[in-house]
XYZ file of C-alpha atoms in Angstrom:
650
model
C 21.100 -10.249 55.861
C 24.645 -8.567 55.343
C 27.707 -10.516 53.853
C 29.759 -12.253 56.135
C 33.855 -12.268 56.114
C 35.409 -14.097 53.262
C 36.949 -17.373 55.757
C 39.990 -16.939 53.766
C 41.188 -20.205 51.189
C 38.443 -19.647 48.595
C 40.784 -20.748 45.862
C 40.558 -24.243 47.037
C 44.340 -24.938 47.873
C 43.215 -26.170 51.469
C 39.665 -27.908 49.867
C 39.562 -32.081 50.751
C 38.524 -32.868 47.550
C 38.021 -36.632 48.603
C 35.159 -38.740 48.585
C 32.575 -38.384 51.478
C 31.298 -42.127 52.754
C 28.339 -42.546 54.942
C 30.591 -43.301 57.404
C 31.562 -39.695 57.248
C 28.521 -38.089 56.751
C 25.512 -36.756 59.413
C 21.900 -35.793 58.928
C 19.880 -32.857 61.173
C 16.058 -33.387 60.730
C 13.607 -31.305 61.381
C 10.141 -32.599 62.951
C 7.529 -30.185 63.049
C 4.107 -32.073 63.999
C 3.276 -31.971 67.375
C 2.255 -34.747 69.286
C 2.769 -37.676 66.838
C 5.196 -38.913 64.384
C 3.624 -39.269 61.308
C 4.344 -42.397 58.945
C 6.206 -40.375 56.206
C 8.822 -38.719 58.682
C 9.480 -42.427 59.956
C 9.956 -43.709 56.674
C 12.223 -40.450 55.921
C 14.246 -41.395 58.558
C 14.548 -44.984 58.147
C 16.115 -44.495 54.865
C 18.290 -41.260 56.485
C 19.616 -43.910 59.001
C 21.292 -45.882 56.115
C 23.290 -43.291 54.380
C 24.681 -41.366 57.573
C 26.812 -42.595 60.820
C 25.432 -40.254 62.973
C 21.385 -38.964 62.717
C 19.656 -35.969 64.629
C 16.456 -35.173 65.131
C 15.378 -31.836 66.248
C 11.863 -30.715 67.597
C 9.967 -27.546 68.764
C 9.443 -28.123 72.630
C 9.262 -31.614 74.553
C 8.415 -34.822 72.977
C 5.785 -36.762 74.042
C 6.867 -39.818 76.016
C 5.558 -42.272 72.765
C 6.669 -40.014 70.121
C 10.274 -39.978 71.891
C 10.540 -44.018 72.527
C 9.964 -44.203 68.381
C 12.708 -41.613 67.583
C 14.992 -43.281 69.961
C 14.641 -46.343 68.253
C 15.946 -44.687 65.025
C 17.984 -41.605 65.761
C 21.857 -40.811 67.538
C 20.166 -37.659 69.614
C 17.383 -35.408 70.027
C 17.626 -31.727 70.584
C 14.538 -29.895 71.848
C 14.105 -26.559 71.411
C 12.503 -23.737 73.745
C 10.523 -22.548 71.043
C 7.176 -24.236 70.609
C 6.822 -23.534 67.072
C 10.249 -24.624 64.465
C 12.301 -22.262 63.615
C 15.571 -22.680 61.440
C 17.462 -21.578 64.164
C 17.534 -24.384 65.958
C 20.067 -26.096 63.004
C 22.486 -24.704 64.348
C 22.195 -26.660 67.797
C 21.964 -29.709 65.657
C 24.830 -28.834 64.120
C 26.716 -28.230 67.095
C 26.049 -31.786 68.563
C 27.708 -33.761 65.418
C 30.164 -31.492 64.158
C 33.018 -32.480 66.150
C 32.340 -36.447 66.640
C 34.956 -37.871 64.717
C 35.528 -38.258 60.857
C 32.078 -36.238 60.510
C 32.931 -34.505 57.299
C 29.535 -33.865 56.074
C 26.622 -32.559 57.619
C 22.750 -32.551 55.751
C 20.151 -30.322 57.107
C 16.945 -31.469 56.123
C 13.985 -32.245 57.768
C 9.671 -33.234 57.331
C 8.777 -30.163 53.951
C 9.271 -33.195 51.664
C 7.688 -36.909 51.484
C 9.940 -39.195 49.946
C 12.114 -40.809 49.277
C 10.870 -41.798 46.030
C 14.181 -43.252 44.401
C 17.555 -44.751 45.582
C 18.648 -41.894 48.200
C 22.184 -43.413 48.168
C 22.209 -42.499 44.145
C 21.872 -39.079 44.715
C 24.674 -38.663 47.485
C 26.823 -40.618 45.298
C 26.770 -38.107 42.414
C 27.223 -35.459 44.574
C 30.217 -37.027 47.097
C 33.425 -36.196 45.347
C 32.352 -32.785 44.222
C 34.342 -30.157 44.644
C 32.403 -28.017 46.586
C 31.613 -26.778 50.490
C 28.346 -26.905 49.978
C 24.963 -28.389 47.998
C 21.790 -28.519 47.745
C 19.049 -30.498 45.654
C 16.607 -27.581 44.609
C 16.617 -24.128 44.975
C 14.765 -23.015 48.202
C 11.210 -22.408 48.293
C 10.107 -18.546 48.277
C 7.344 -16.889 50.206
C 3.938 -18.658 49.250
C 0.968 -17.447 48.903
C -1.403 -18.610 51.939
C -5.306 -18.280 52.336
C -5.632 -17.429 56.272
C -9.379 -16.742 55.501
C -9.534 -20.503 54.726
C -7.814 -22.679 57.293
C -4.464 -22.281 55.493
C -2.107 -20.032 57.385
C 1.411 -19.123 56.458
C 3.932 -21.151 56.822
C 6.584 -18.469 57.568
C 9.733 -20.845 58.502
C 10.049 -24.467 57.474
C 12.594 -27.355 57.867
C 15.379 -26.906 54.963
C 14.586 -28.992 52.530
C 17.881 -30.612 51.691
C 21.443 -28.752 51.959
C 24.810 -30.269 53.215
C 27.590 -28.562 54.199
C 31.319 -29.882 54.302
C 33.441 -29.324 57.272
C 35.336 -26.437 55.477
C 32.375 -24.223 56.061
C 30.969 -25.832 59.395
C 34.169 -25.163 61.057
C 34.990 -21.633 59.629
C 34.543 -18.480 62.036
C 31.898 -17.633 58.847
C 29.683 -20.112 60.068
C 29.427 -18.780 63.576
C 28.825 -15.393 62.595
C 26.353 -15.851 59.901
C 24.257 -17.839 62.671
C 25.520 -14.752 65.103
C 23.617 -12.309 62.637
C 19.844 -11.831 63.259
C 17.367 -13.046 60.083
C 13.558 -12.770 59.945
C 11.462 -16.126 60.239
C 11.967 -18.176 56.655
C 15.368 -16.154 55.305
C 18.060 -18.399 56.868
C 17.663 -21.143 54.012
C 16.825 -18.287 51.065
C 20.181 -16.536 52.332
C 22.416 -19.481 52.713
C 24.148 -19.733 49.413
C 24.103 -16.213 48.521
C 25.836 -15.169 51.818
C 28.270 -18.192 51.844
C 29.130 -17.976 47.779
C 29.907 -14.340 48.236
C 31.925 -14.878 51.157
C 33.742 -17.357 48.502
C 32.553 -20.719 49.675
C 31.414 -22.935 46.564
C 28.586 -24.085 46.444
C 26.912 -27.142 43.971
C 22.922 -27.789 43.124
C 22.547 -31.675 42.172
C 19.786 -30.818 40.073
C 19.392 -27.989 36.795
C 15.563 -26.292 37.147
C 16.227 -23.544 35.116
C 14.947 -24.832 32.534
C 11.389 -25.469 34.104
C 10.252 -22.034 33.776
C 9.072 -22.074 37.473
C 10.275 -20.152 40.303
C 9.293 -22.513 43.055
C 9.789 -26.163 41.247
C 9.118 -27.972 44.346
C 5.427 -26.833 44.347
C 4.800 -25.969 40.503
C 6.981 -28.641 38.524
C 6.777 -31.771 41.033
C 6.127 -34.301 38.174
C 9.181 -32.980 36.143
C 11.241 -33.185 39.049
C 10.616 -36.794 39.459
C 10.820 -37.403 35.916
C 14.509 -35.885 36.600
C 15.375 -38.033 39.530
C 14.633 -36.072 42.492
C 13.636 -38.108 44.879
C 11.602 -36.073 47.012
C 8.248 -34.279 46.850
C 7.113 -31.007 48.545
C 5.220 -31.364 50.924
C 2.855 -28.452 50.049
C 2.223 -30.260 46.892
C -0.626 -32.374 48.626
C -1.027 -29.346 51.441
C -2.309 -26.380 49.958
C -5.529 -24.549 49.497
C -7.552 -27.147 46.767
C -8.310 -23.645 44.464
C -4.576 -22.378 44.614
C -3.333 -25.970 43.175
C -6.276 -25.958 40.830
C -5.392 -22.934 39.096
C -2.015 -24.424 38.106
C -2.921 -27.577 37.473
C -1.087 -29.250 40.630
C -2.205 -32.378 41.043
C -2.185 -34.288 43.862
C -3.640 -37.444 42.588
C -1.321 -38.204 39.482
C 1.916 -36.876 41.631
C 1.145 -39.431 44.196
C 0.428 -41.879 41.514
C 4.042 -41.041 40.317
C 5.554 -42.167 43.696
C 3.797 -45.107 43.770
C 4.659 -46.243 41.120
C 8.067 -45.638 42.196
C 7.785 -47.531 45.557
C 6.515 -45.124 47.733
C 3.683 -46.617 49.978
C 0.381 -44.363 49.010
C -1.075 -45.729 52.347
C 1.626 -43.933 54.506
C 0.816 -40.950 52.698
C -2.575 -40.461 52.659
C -2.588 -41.619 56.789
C -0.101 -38.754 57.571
C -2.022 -36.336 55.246
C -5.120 -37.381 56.885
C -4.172 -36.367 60.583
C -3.018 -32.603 59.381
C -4.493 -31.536 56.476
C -8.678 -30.567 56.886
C -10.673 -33.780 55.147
C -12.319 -32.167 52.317
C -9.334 -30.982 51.255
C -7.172 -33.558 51.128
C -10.098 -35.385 49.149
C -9.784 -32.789 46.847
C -5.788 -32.969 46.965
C -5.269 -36.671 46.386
C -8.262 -37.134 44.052
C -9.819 -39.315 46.457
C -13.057 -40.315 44.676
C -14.049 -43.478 43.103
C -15.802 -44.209 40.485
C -16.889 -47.963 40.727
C -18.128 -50.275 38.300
C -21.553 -52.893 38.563
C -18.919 -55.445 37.597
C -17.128 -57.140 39.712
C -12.860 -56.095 38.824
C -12.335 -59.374 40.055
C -15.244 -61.847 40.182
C -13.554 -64.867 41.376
C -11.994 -63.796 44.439
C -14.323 -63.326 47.594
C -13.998 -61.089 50.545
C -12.738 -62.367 53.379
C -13.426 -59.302 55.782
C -15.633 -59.824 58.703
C -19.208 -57.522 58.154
C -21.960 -55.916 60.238
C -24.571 -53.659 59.071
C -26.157 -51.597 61.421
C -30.078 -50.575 60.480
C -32.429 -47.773 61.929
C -35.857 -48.301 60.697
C -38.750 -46.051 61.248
C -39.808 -45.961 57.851
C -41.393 -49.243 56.655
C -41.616 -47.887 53.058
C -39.264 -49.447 50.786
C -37.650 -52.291 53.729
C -38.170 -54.786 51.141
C -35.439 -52.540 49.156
C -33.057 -52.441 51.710
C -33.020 -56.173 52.547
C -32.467 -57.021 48.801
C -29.411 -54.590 48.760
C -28.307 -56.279 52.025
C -27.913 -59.275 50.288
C -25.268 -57.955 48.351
C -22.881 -57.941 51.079
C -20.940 -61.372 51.177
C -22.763 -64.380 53.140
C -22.416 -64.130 56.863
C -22.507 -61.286 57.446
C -24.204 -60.075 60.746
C -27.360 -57.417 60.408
C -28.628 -55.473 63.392
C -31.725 -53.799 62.982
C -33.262 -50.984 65.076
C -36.009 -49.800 65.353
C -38.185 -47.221 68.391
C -41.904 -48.796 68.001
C -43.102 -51.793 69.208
C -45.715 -52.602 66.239
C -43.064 -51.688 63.739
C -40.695 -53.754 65.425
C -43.441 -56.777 65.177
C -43.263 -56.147 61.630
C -40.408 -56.522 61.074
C -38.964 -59.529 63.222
C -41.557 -61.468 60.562
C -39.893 -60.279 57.366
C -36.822 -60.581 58.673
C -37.512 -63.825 60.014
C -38.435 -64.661 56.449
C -35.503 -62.854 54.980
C -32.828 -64.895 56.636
C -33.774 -68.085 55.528
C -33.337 -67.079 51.884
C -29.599 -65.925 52.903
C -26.399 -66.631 54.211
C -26.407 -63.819 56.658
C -27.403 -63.204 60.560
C -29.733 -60.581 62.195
C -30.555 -59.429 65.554
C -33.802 -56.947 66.417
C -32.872 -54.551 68.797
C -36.074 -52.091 69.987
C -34.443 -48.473 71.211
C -35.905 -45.791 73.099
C -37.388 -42.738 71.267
C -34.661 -40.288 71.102
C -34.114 -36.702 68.567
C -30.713 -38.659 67.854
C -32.716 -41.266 65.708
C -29.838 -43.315 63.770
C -26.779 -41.665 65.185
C -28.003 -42.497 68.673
C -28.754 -46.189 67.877
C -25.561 -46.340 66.194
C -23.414 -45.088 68.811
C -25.584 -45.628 72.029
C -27.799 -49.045 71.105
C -25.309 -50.547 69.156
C -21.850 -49.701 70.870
C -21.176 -53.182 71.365
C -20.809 -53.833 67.628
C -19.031 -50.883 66.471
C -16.739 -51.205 69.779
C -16.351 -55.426 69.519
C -12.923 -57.264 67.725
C -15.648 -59.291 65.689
C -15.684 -57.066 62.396
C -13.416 -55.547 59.974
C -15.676 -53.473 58.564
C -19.717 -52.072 59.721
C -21.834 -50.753 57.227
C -24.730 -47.958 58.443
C -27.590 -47.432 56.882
C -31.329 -46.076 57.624
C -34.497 -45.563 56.678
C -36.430 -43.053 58.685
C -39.733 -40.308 57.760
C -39.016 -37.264 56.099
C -42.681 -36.040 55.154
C -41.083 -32.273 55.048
C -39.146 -33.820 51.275
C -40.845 -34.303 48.410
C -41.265 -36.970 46.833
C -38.989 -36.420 43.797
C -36.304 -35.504 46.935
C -36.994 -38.204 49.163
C -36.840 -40.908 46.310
C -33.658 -39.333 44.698
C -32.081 -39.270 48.367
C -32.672 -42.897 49.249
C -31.417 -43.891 45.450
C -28.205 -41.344 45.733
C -27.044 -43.389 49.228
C -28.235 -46.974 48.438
C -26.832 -47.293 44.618
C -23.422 -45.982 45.875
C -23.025 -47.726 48.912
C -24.936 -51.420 47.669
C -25.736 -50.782 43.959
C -25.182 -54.408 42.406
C -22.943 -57.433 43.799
C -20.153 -56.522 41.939
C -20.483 -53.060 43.199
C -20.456 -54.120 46.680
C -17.265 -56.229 45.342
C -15.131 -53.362 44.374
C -15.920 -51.250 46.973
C -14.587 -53.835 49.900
C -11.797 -54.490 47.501
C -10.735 -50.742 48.391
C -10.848 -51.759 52.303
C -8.781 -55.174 51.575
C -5.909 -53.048 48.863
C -6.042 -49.174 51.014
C -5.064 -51.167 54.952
C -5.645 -47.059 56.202
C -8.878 -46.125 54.243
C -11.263 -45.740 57.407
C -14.856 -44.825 55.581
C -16.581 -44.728 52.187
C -19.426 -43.134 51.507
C -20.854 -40.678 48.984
C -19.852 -37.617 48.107
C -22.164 -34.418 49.312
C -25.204 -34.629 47.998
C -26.067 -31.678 45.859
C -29.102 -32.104 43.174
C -32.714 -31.753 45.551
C -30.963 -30.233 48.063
C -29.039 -27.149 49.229
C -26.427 -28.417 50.960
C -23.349 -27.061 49.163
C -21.528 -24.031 50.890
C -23.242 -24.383 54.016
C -22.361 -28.129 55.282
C -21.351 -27.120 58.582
C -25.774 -25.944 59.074
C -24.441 -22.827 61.392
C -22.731 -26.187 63.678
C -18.952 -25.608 62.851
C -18.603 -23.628 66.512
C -20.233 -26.665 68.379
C -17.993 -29.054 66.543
C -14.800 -27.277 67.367
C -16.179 -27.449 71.094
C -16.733 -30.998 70.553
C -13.769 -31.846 68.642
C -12.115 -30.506 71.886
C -13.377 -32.759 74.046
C -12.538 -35.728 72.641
C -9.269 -33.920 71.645
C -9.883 -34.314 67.669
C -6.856 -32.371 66.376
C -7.708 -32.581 62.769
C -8.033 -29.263 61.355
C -11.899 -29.043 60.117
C -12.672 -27.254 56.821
C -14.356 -23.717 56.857
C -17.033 -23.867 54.736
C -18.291 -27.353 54.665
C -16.581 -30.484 56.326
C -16.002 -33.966 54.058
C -18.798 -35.874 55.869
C -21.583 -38.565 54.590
C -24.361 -36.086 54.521
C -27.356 -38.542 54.945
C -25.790 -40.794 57.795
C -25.031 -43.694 55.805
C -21.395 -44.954 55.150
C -19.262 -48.305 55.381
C -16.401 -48.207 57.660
C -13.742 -49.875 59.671
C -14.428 -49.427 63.575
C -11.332 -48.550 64.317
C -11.821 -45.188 62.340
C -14.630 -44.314 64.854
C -12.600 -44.676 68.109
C -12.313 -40.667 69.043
C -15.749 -40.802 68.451
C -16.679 -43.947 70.491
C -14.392 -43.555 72.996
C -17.174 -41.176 75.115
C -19.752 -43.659 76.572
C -22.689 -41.636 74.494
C -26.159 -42.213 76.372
C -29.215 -41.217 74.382
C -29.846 -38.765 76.667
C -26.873 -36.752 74.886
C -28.850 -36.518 71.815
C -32.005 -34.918 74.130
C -32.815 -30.467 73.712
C -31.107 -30.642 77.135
C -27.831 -31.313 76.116
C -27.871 -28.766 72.820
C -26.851 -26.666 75.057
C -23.591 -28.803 75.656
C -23.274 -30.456 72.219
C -25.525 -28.057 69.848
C -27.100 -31.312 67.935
C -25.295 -33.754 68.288
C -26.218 -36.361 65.627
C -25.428 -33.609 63.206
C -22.171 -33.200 64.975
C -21.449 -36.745 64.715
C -22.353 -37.468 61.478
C -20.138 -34.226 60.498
C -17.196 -35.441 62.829
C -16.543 -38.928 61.223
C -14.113 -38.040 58.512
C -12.178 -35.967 61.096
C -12.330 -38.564 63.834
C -10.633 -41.065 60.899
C -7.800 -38.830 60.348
C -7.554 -38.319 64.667
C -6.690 -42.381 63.736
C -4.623 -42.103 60.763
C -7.110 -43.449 58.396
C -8.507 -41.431 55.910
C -11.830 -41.497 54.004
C -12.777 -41.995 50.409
C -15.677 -40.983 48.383
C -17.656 -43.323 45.904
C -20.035 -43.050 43.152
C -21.402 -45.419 40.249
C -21.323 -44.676 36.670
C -24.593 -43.581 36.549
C -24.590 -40.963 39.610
C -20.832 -39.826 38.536
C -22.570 -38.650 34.921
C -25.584 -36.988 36.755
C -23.647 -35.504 39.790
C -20.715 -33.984 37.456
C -22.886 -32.324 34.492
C -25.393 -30.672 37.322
C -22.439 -29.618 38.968
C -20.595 -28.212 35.983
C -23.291 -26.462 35.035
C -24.391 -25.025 38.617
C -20.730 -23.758 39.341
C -20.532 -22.378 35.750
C -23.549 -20.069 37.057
C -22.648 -18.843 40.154
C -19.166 -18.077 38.344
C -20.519 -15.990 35.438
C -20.794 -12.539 37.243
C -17.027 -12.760 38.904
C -13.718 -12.387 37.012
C -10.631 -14.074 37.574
C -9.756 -17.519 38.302
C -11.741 -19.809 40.676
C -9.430 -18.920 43.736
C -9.706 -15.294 43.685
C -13.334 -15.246 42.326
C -14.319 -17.667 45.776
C -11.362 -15.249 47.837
C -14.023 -11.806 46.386
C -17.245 -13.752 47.112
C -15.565 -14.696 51.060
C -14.627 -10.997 51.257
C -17.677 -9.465 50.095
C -19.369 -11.782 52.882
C -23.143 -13.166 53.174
C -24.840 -11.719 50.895
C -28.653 -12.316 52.587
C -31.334 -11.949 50.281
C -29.506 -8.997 48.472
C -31.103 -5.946 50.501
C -29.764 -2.532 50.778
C -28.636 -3.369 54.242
C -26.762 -6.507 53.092
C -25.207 -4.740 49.824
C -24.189 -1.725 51.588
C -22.158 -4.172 54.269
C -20.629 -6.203 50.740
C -19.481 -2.698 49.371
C -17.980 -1.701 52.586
C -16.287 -5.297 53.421
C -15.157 -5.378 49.701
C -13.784 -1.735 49.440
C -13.081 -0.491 52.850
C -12.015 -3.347 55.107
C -10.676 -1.833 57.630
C -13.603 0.395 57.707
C -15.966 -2.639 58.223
C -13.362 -4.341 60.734
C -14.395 -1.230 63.007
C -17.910 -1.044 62.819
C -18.161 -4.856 62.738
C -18.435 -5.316 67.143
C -21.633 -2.411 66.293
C -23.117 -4.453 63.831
C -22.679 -7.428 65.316
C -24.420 -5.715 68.687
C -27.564 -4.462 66.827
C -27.913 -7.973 65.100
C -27.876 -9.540 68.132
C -30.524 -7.112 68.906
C -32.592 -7.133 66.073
C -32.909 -11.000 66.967
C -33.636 -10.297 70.384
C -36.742 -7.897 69.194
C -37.827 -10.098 66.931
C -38.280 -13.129 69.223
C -39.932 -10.758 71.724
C -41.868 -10.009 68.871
C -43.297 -13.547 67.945
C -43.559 -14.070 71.942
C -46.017 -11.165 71.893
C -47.798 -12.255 68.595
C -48.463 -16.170 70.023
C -49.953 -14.541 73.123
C -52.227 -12.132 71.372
C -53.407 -15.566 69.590
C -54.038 -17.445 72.307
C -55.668 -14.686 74.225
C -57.899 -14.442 70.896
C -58.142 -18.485 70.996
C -59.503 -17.982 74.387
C -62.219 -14.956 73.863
C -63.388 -17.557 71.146
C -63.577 -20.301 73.180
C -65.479 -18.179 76.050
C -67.297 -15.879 73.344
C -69.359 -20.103 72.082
């Protein structure tokens, strides 16, 4: 962008060197999300309200009716833009609408990149009120970042400013207008602000010294020595970037957020906004959101208050003596509905629970379910909407036991122990783990983290089902972003949470039909779906989810781990985020032929080479398939047409 006109007066013989009130002084904010308000923008503006007499909000394309009715509550105005995406561009209509009320002597531009704040906001506008300057700003602005398309994580090519006032000097100079008048790519207005206005001889202050931090974007790189320093705001790409990216410079989420908490800011707020715009697995990853619980109660004299139903498939009578001992762990009085699809299983077990009860404080109710291919997830949702759906419980607790004779035993017996011992592993256990619910009033579900030792599950999560849950997602207008590779679900079906977390989910009146091969059409498989769909259908909610493990599954779970990643690491160089960014552009690998390294070579080494030929490939794939389910047509007919010359031939 070119150098505007020097306004004339640079040497400060016409600067109001007085002290700017709040009385004097405006805010422009920026809102960005679509659709809802998130907490952290309302608490933004709450405290923006008390240190400005006049407060604009601006925002890409109409507000919703409900989003509008909670700004008008706080703000002066609200400008709405044309454009439905933000651009910086529209400050200047913000601008426009508070720069000539009167006594408006300071205007801040400003708006949701930051969460905070995480100090005394009036602190820092003190310090900076009586300088003498036309303009300041807290930290340098951001620069380009790197983004991860491939990923989920797109660009963010223009973003609200993150925190720059100007004084009426330079908001009523001809320079203003014609620096706005000039045309500037996406992103450049705030990165050219105070080189254009300082050579056209405005001055310009920066409350805070980063120099020293060796880091050419603080806001993302040095976020805990900007705190430390007394800025009281935090990037908001700090908790929103790709996992890897953060990882390789140690960014972390969990102890930054621990900083602001401890400094006031409400952690549940957070994590709720984070939760409805930022894909689930990744903000686990982000905010550190696994727990390690103890087998001791924290606090063993306190009870739990918090209103409990578990919900119980059963086709698998093994181990039901098990499961009703863990169930006992829960606190007394709470309700248990058990389900089951057989008549002389159900027999069964109306005796031992019958017998069960008696010995315990807690309820149960046999309910006997049609045979369905949605097994738990369609008693769940289906036979027992009336309990995930009724006022009656804080929290409901899943759990099943159905057949798997295709698992070993070793598989099937780790399985069972992997979801019971982190879910119900002792009373105390069960303790801690509903003290999260009663301390986090947002944390929606808990449940294990993906299970990985016996089982494959890791880097393919979404089982070839991530089209049919964006379809699905859709439809019950889920606008959580979902991860790519594998979504944060509990893998298994089993999981404690509160009901309101489910509502995107349960607000479709399910029928176990839904779960039959005619709708997989419609739905793909739709237990899979759901059970992949929970975490996601939290965050549609603003709750979020948390993972939990006991001591003796965290040491088993990390040192397989360790050592399995250390493997598939050895034959890539680099850093974790651009060995996994060669891996994703080499592609599936298959079973290492010479058709499947010849398309790696070409994907790695000529891309736009294999972006051509990729609508061919794809055709003669689709092909080969085709031919080769012709062929195992033909091959089952030539065996029953042998079956049959048998049968006639004795």
């Amino acid at each position: 962008m070119p150098a505007i006109a020097d306004p004339g007066g640079s040497d400060g013989r016409d600067l109001d060197v007085s002290r700017v009130s709040p009385n004097e002084r405006a805010v422009v904010y920026a809102v960005r999300s679509a659709g809802r308000l998130e907490g952290t923008s309302l608490l933004a503006l709450r405290s923006l309200r008390s240190i400005a007499s006049s407060l604009v909000v601006i925002h890409p394309g109409p507000l919703p009716v409900a989003m509008r009715t909670e700004l008008e509550a706080l703000t002066d105005d609200i400008v709405e833009t044309e454009a439905e995406e933000f651009s910086s561009e529209s400050y200047r209509a913000g601008v426009d609408r508070v720069r000539r009320q009167a006594g408006i002597r300071e205007v801040v531009l400003t708006g949701d990149s930051w969460f905070g704040p995480t100090g005394d906001l009036a602190a820092l506008l003190d310090t900076t009120a009586d300088t003498e300057s036309d303009f300041w700003d807290v930290l340098p602005p951001a620069p380009p970042r790197e983004a991860f398309p491939g990923e989920g994580f797109e660009a963010v090519v223009d973003r609200p400013w993150f925190f720059t006032a100007i004084r009426k000097r330079l908001f009523e100079s001809q320079a203003w207008n014609d620096w706005w008048d000039q045309s500037a790519a996406p992103g450049d207005r705030e990165r050219t602000f105070t080189p254009s206005f300082e050579v056209a001889g405005f001055r310009h202050t920066r409350a805070f010294e980063t120099t020293h931090l060796h880091a050419h974007d603080p806001g993302l790189f040095a976020p805990e020595d900007l705190l430390d320093m007394g800025v009281p705001f935090v990037d908001r790409a700090v908790f929103t970037s790709y996992p890897p990216f953060l990882d390789r410079f140690a960014v972390l989420g969990h102890e930054i957020a621990g900083m602001m908490g401890r400094r006031g800011y409400p952690l549940d707020v957070l994590r709720s906004s984070l939760a409805s715009s930022v894909p689930p697995k990744a903000l686990n990853t982000n905010l550190g959101l696994l727990s390690v619980l103890s087998d001791t109660a924290v606090d063993p004299n306190s009870g739990s208050s918090m209103s409990i139903a578990a919900v119980v498939h059963v086709s698998d009578m093994d181990e039901i003596d098990e499961v009703l001992r863990r169930l006992q762990f829960l606190p007394s009085g709470a309700s248990v509905f058990v389900t089951t699809t057989e008549g002389v299983t159900a027999a069964r077990l109306e005796r031992l629970l019958e017998s069960w009860a008696t010995t315990n404080g807690h309820t149960y109710e046999l309910r006997v379910t049609p045979q369905s291919p949605g097994r738990d997830m369609a008693d769940f949702f289906v036979a027992c909407r009336d309990v995930i759906q009724s006022d009656r419980f804080d929290l409901v607790v899943k759990l099943h036991m159905r057949r798997a004779p295709w698992k070993t035993m070793n598989r099937l017996r780790y399985f069972r122990r992997y979801q019971f011992d982190n879910l119900l592993s002792s009373p105390g256990y069960v303790r801690n783990l509903l003290a999260l619910f009663e301390k986090e009033p947002q944390l929606g579900v808990v449940f294990p983290p993906m299970v990985h030792v016996g089982y494959a599950t890791m880097g393919r999560g979404w089982a070839m089902l991530q089209p049919h849950a964006q379809r699905l997602a859709k439809r019950l207008k889920i606008t959580v972003p979902l991860d790519t590779v594998s979504p944060l679900a509990p893998y298994g079906g089993m999981w404690v949470g509160r009901p309101e977390a489910f509502s995107a989910l349960t607000q479709h009146r399910w029928t176990f039909g839904d779960y039959g091969w005619k709708s997989e059409r419609r739905y793909g498989h739709l237990a899979h779906l759901q059970e992949r769909l929970v975490s996601a259908s939290a965050g549609q909610s603003g709750f979020y989810c948390r993972t939990v493990l006991n001591y003796t599954h965290a040491e088993i779970s990390h040192t397989a781990l360790e050592y399995k990643v250390d493997q598939m690491f050895s034959t890539t160089r680099g850093w974790p985020v651009e060995q996994i960014a060669f891996l994703h552009r080499a592609g599936y690998t298959g079973y290492g032929g010479t058709v499947a390294l010849i398309r790696m070579f070409i994907r790695t080494n000529h891309p736009r080479v294999a972006d051509a030929f990729r609508p061919a490939y794809r055709l003669a794939l689709r092909g080969h398939r085709v031919l080769s389910w012709f062929g195992r047509v033909a091959s089952r007919l030539r065996r029953d047409r042998g079956d049959d010359e048998r049968e006639v031939a004795s």
